[in-house]
Amino acid sequence: MTPPIIRKRSALRDLATRWKRSGETVGVVPTMGALHQGHLSLVRAAKKECDRVIVTVFVNPKQFNSPEDYENYPRTEEEDARKLTPFEVDAVYAPDGAEIYPDGFATTVSVSGLTDALCGVHRPGHFDGVATVVTKLFTQSMADRAYFGEKDYQQLQVVTRLSADLDLGTAVVPCPTIREEDGLAMSSRNLLLSDRARTWAPELNRAMEEMADGLLRGGDFETLKTEAISRIDRAGFTEVEYLELRSADTLELLQTADRPARLLAAAWLAGVRLIDNIAVG
Ligand code: PAF
């Protein structure tokens, strides 16, 4: 049976309140739909650790930088429900815009520091939109645990910080990036790639892996970065927005992997913005 779909925050609250009163733990998997194996790995982790699991599906207008990007974002609700069926989740929360942002909504949650770099610079306002909706989803679902992929590494750091700072009582659980066989990180945006662009897309990850190897062998950061960018350009990407080494916890900028570090990149391929990150060391 496909999971029950809840549209109203009051219904979600009632359900979560009932579960919590009977001592059950609630896990939430926040998504914008167009579910792929990456999302399903989060659901699998939540099912293992929580008595009740809610998957949220809401394409959040506040985190998009352009109306076209918001309009073009893939929406596949029926297919999503079908994919979730084998997992027997307790509810899919798929509210409309007014349930999340009712008339007169005037609050923005903003996390400073962690958002001053990477996607925070290239997508102004994006993380305010993410932080605001995630705060609402955590409070509406009353979740004990929330599952996020490392694929969106900066987002993971931001929501971890906000949940702790605002005492939301929701523990953020990081889960590894799931990749296609050719190394491309799974993302709902991959659906927007043409067949041709899809064959070029894994070069981003390959260039990053090569650069990470070079860094671990003591290579010079700028030389390796130039080589990686020309490999990505040759593959057909039109722009590398950033390719940076940062400390894994604070996202401080690094030149050498002298502590746990991440190599993070964003690049444009045939009109689609792809992001990826890998651990270095
Ligand atoms: O990662 C996503 O899909 C979104 O940013 C999230 C966390 C569901 C908030 O809209």
PDB file of N, CA, C and O and ligand atoms in Angstrom, residues 30-33 39 56 58-60 63 73 126 129-130 133-134 137 148 152 155 159, ligand 1:
ATOM      1  N   PRO A  30      13.513  15.048   5.374  1.00  0.00           N
ATOM      2  CA  PRO A  30      13.026  16.184   4.589  1.00  0.00           C
ATOM      3  C   PRO A  30      13.512  16.070   3.138  1.00  0.00           C
ATOM      4  O   PRO A  30      14.705  15.865   2.899  1.00  0.00           O
ATOM      5  N   THR A  31      12.594  16.215   2.175  1.00  0.00           N
ATOM      6  CA  THR A  31      12.974  16.161   0.759  1.00  0.00           C
ATOM      7  C   THR A  31      12.148  17.185  -0.019  1.00  0.00           C
ATOM      8  O   THR A  31      11.148  17.699   0.476  1.00  0.00           O
ATOM      9  N   MET A  32      12.588  17.385  -1.263  1.00  0.00           N
ATOM     10  CA  MET A  32      11.760  18.179  -2.182  1.00  0.00           C
ATOM     11  C   MET A  32      11.198  17.250  -3.262  1.00  0.00           C
ATOM     12  O   MET A  32      10.855  17.699  -4.361  1.00  0.00           O
ATOM     13  N   GLY A  33      11.118  15.969  -2.948  1.00  0.00           N
ATOM     14  CA  GLY A  33      10.539  15.010  -3.892  1.00  0.00           C
ATOM     15  C   GLY A  33      11.515  14.623  -4.983  1.00  0.00           C
ATOM     16  O   GLY A  33      12.728  14.798  -4.829  1.00  0.00           O
ATOM     17  N   HIS A  39      17.792   9.518  -1.497  1.00  0.00           N
ATOM     18  CA  HIS A  39      16.712   9.756  -0.524  1.00  0.00           C
ATOM     19  C   HIS A  39      16.312   8.445   0.149  1.00  0.00           C
ATOM     20  O   HIS A  39      16.073   8.400   1.365  1.00  0.00           O
ATOM     21  N   THR A  56       9.006  14.129   4.284  1.00  0.00           N
ATOM     22  CA  THR A  56       8.342  15.357   3.839  1.00  0.00           C
ATOM     23  C   THR A  56       8.704  15.618   2.381  1.00  0.00           C
ATOM     24  O   THR A  56       9.838  15.373   1.954  1.00  0.00           O
ATOM     25  N   PHE A  58       8.258  18.767  -0.115  1.00  0.00           N
ATOM     26  CA  PHE A  58       7.813  20.146  -0.295  1.00  0.00           C
ATOM     27  C   PHE A  58       8.877  20.892  -1.100  1.00  0.00           C
ATOM     28  O   PHE A  58      10.029  20.997  -0.651  1.00  0.00           O
ATOM     29  N   VAL A  59       8.501  21.344  -2.286  1.00  0.00           N
ATOM     30  CA  VAL A  59       9.441  22.128  -3.095  1.00  0.00           C
ATOM     31  C   VAL A  59       9.364  23.559  -2.561  1.00  0.00           C
ATOM     32  O   VAL A  59       8.380  24.273  -2.786  1.00  0.00           O
ATOM     33  N   ASN A  60      10.396  23.923  -1.837  1.00  0.00           N
ATOM     34  CA  ASN A  60      10.377  25.141  -1.023  1.00  0.00           C
ATOM     35  C   ASN A  60      10.729  26.382  -1.846  1.00  0.00           C
ATOM     36  O   ASN A  60      11.898  26.582  -2.180  1.00  0.00           O
ATOM     37  N   GLN A  63      13.948  28.781  -1.200  1.00  0.00           N
ATOM     38  CA  GLN A  63      15.361  28.451  -1.325  1.00  0.00           C
ATOM     39  C   GLN A  63      15.851  28.475  -2.775  1.00  0.00           C
ATOM     40  O   GLN A  63      16.988  28.103  -3.043  1.00  0.00           O
ATOM     41  N   TYR A  73      11.901  22.693 -11.371  1.00  0.00           N
ATOM     42  CA  TYR A  73      12.334  21.629 -10.450  1.00  0.00           C
ATOM     43  C   TYR A  73      11.408  20.421 -10.631  1.00  0.00           C
ATOM     44  O   TYR A  73      10.182  20.574 -10.684  1.00  0.00           O
ATOM     45  N   HIS A 126      19.718  31.461  -0.407  1.00  0.00           N
ATOM     46  CA  HIS A 126      19.359  30.039  -0.468  1.00  0.00           C
ATOM     47  C   HIS A 126      19.305  29.405   0.927  1.00  0.00           C
ATOM     48  O   HIS A 126      18.324  28.743   1.286  1.00  0.00           O
ATOM     49  N   GLY A 129      16.424  30.331   3.106  1.00  0.00           N
ATOM     50  CA  GLY A 129      15.228  29.561   2.722  1.00  0.00           C
ATOM     51  C   GLY A 129      15.269  28.155   3.282  1.00  0.00           C
ATOM     52  O   GLY A 129      14.259  27.650   3.804  1.00  0.00           O
ATOM     53  N   VAL A 130      16.438  27.519   3.193  1.00  0.00           N
ATOM     54  CA  VAL A 130      16.576  26.157   3.725  1.00  0.00           C
ATOM     55  C   VAL A 130      16.382  26.165   5.240  1.00  0.00           C
ATOM     56  O   VAL A 130      15.616  25.361   5.798  1.00  0.00           O
ATOM     57  N   VAL A 133      12.660  26.739   6.250  1.00  0.00           N
ATOM     58  CA  VAL A 133      11.741  25.614   6.038  1.00  0.00           C
ATOM     59  C   VAL A 133      12.105  24.429   6.933  1.00  0.00           C
ATOM     60  O   VAL A 133      11.220  23.745   7.455  1.00  0.00           O
ATOM     61  N   VAL A 134      13.399  24.199   7.136  1.00  0.00           N
ATOM     62  CA  VAL A 134      13.810  23.056   7.962  1.00  0.00           C
ATOM     63  C   VAL A 134      13.367  23.285   9.419  1.00  0.00           C
ATOM     64  O   VAL A 134      12.890  22.357  10.085  1.00  0.00           O
ATOM     65  N   LEU A 137       9.772  22.382   9.402  1.00  0.00           N
ATOM     66  CA  LEU A 137       9.530  20.930   9.257  1.00  0.00           C
ATOM     67  C   LEU A 137       9.890  20.180  10.541  1.00  0.00           C
ATOM     68  O   LEU A 137       9.200  19.238  10.941  1.00  0.00           O
ATOM     69  N   PHE A 148      19.851  13.603   6.788  1.00  0.00           N
ATOM     70  CA  PHE A 148      20.316  14.450   5.688  1.00  0.00           C
ATOM     71  C   PHE A 148      21.511  13.797   5.003  1.00  0.00           C
ATOM     72  O   PHE A 148      22.370  13.206   5.678  1.00  0.00           O
ATOM     73  N   ASP A 152      24.770  17.236   0.090  1.00  0.00           N
ATOM     74  CA  ASP A 152      24.621  18.682   0.322  1.00  0.00           C
ATOM     75  C   ASP A 152      25.360  19.002   1.616  1.00  0.00           C
ATOM     76  O   ASP A 152      24.740  19.204   2.670  1.00  0.00           O
ATOM     77  N   GLN A 155      24.744  22.329   3.484  1.00  0.00           N
ATOM     78  CA  GLN A 155      23.389  22.289   4.065  1.00  0.00           C
ATOM     79  C   GLN A 155      23.383  21.456   5.347  1.00  0.00           C
ATOM     80  O   GLN A 155      22.754  21.820   6.354  1.00  0.00           O
ATOM     81  N   VAL A 159      22.098  22.906   8.912  1.00  0.00           N
ATOM     82  CA  VAL A 159      20.927  22.437   9.683  1.00  0.00           C
ATOM     83  C   VAL A 159      21.364  21.850  11.034  1.00  0.00           C
ATOM     84  O   VAL A 159      20.620  21.939  12.016  1.00  0.00           O
TER      85      VAL A 159
HETATM   86  O1  PAF B   1      17.895  18.986   0.460  1.00  0.00           O
HETATM   87  C1  PAF B   1      16.729  19.291   0.155  1.00  0.00           C
HETATM   88  O2  PAF B   1      16.051  18.566  -0.575  1.00  0.00           O
HETATM   89  C2  PAF B   1      16.131  20.587   0.679  1.00  0.00           C
HETATM   90  O3  PAF B   1      17.080  21.587   0.742  1.00  0.00           O
HETATM   91  C3  PAF B   1      15.407  20.407   2.031  1.00  0.00           C
HETATM   92  C4  PAF B   1      16.370  20.023   3.121  1.00  0.00           C
HETATM   93  C5  PAF B   1      14.315  19.373   1.906  1.00  0.00           C
HETATM   94  C6  PAF B   1      14.756  21.727   2.446  1.00  0.00           C
HETATM   95  O4  PAF B   1      13.832  22.153   1.507  1.00  0.00           O
END
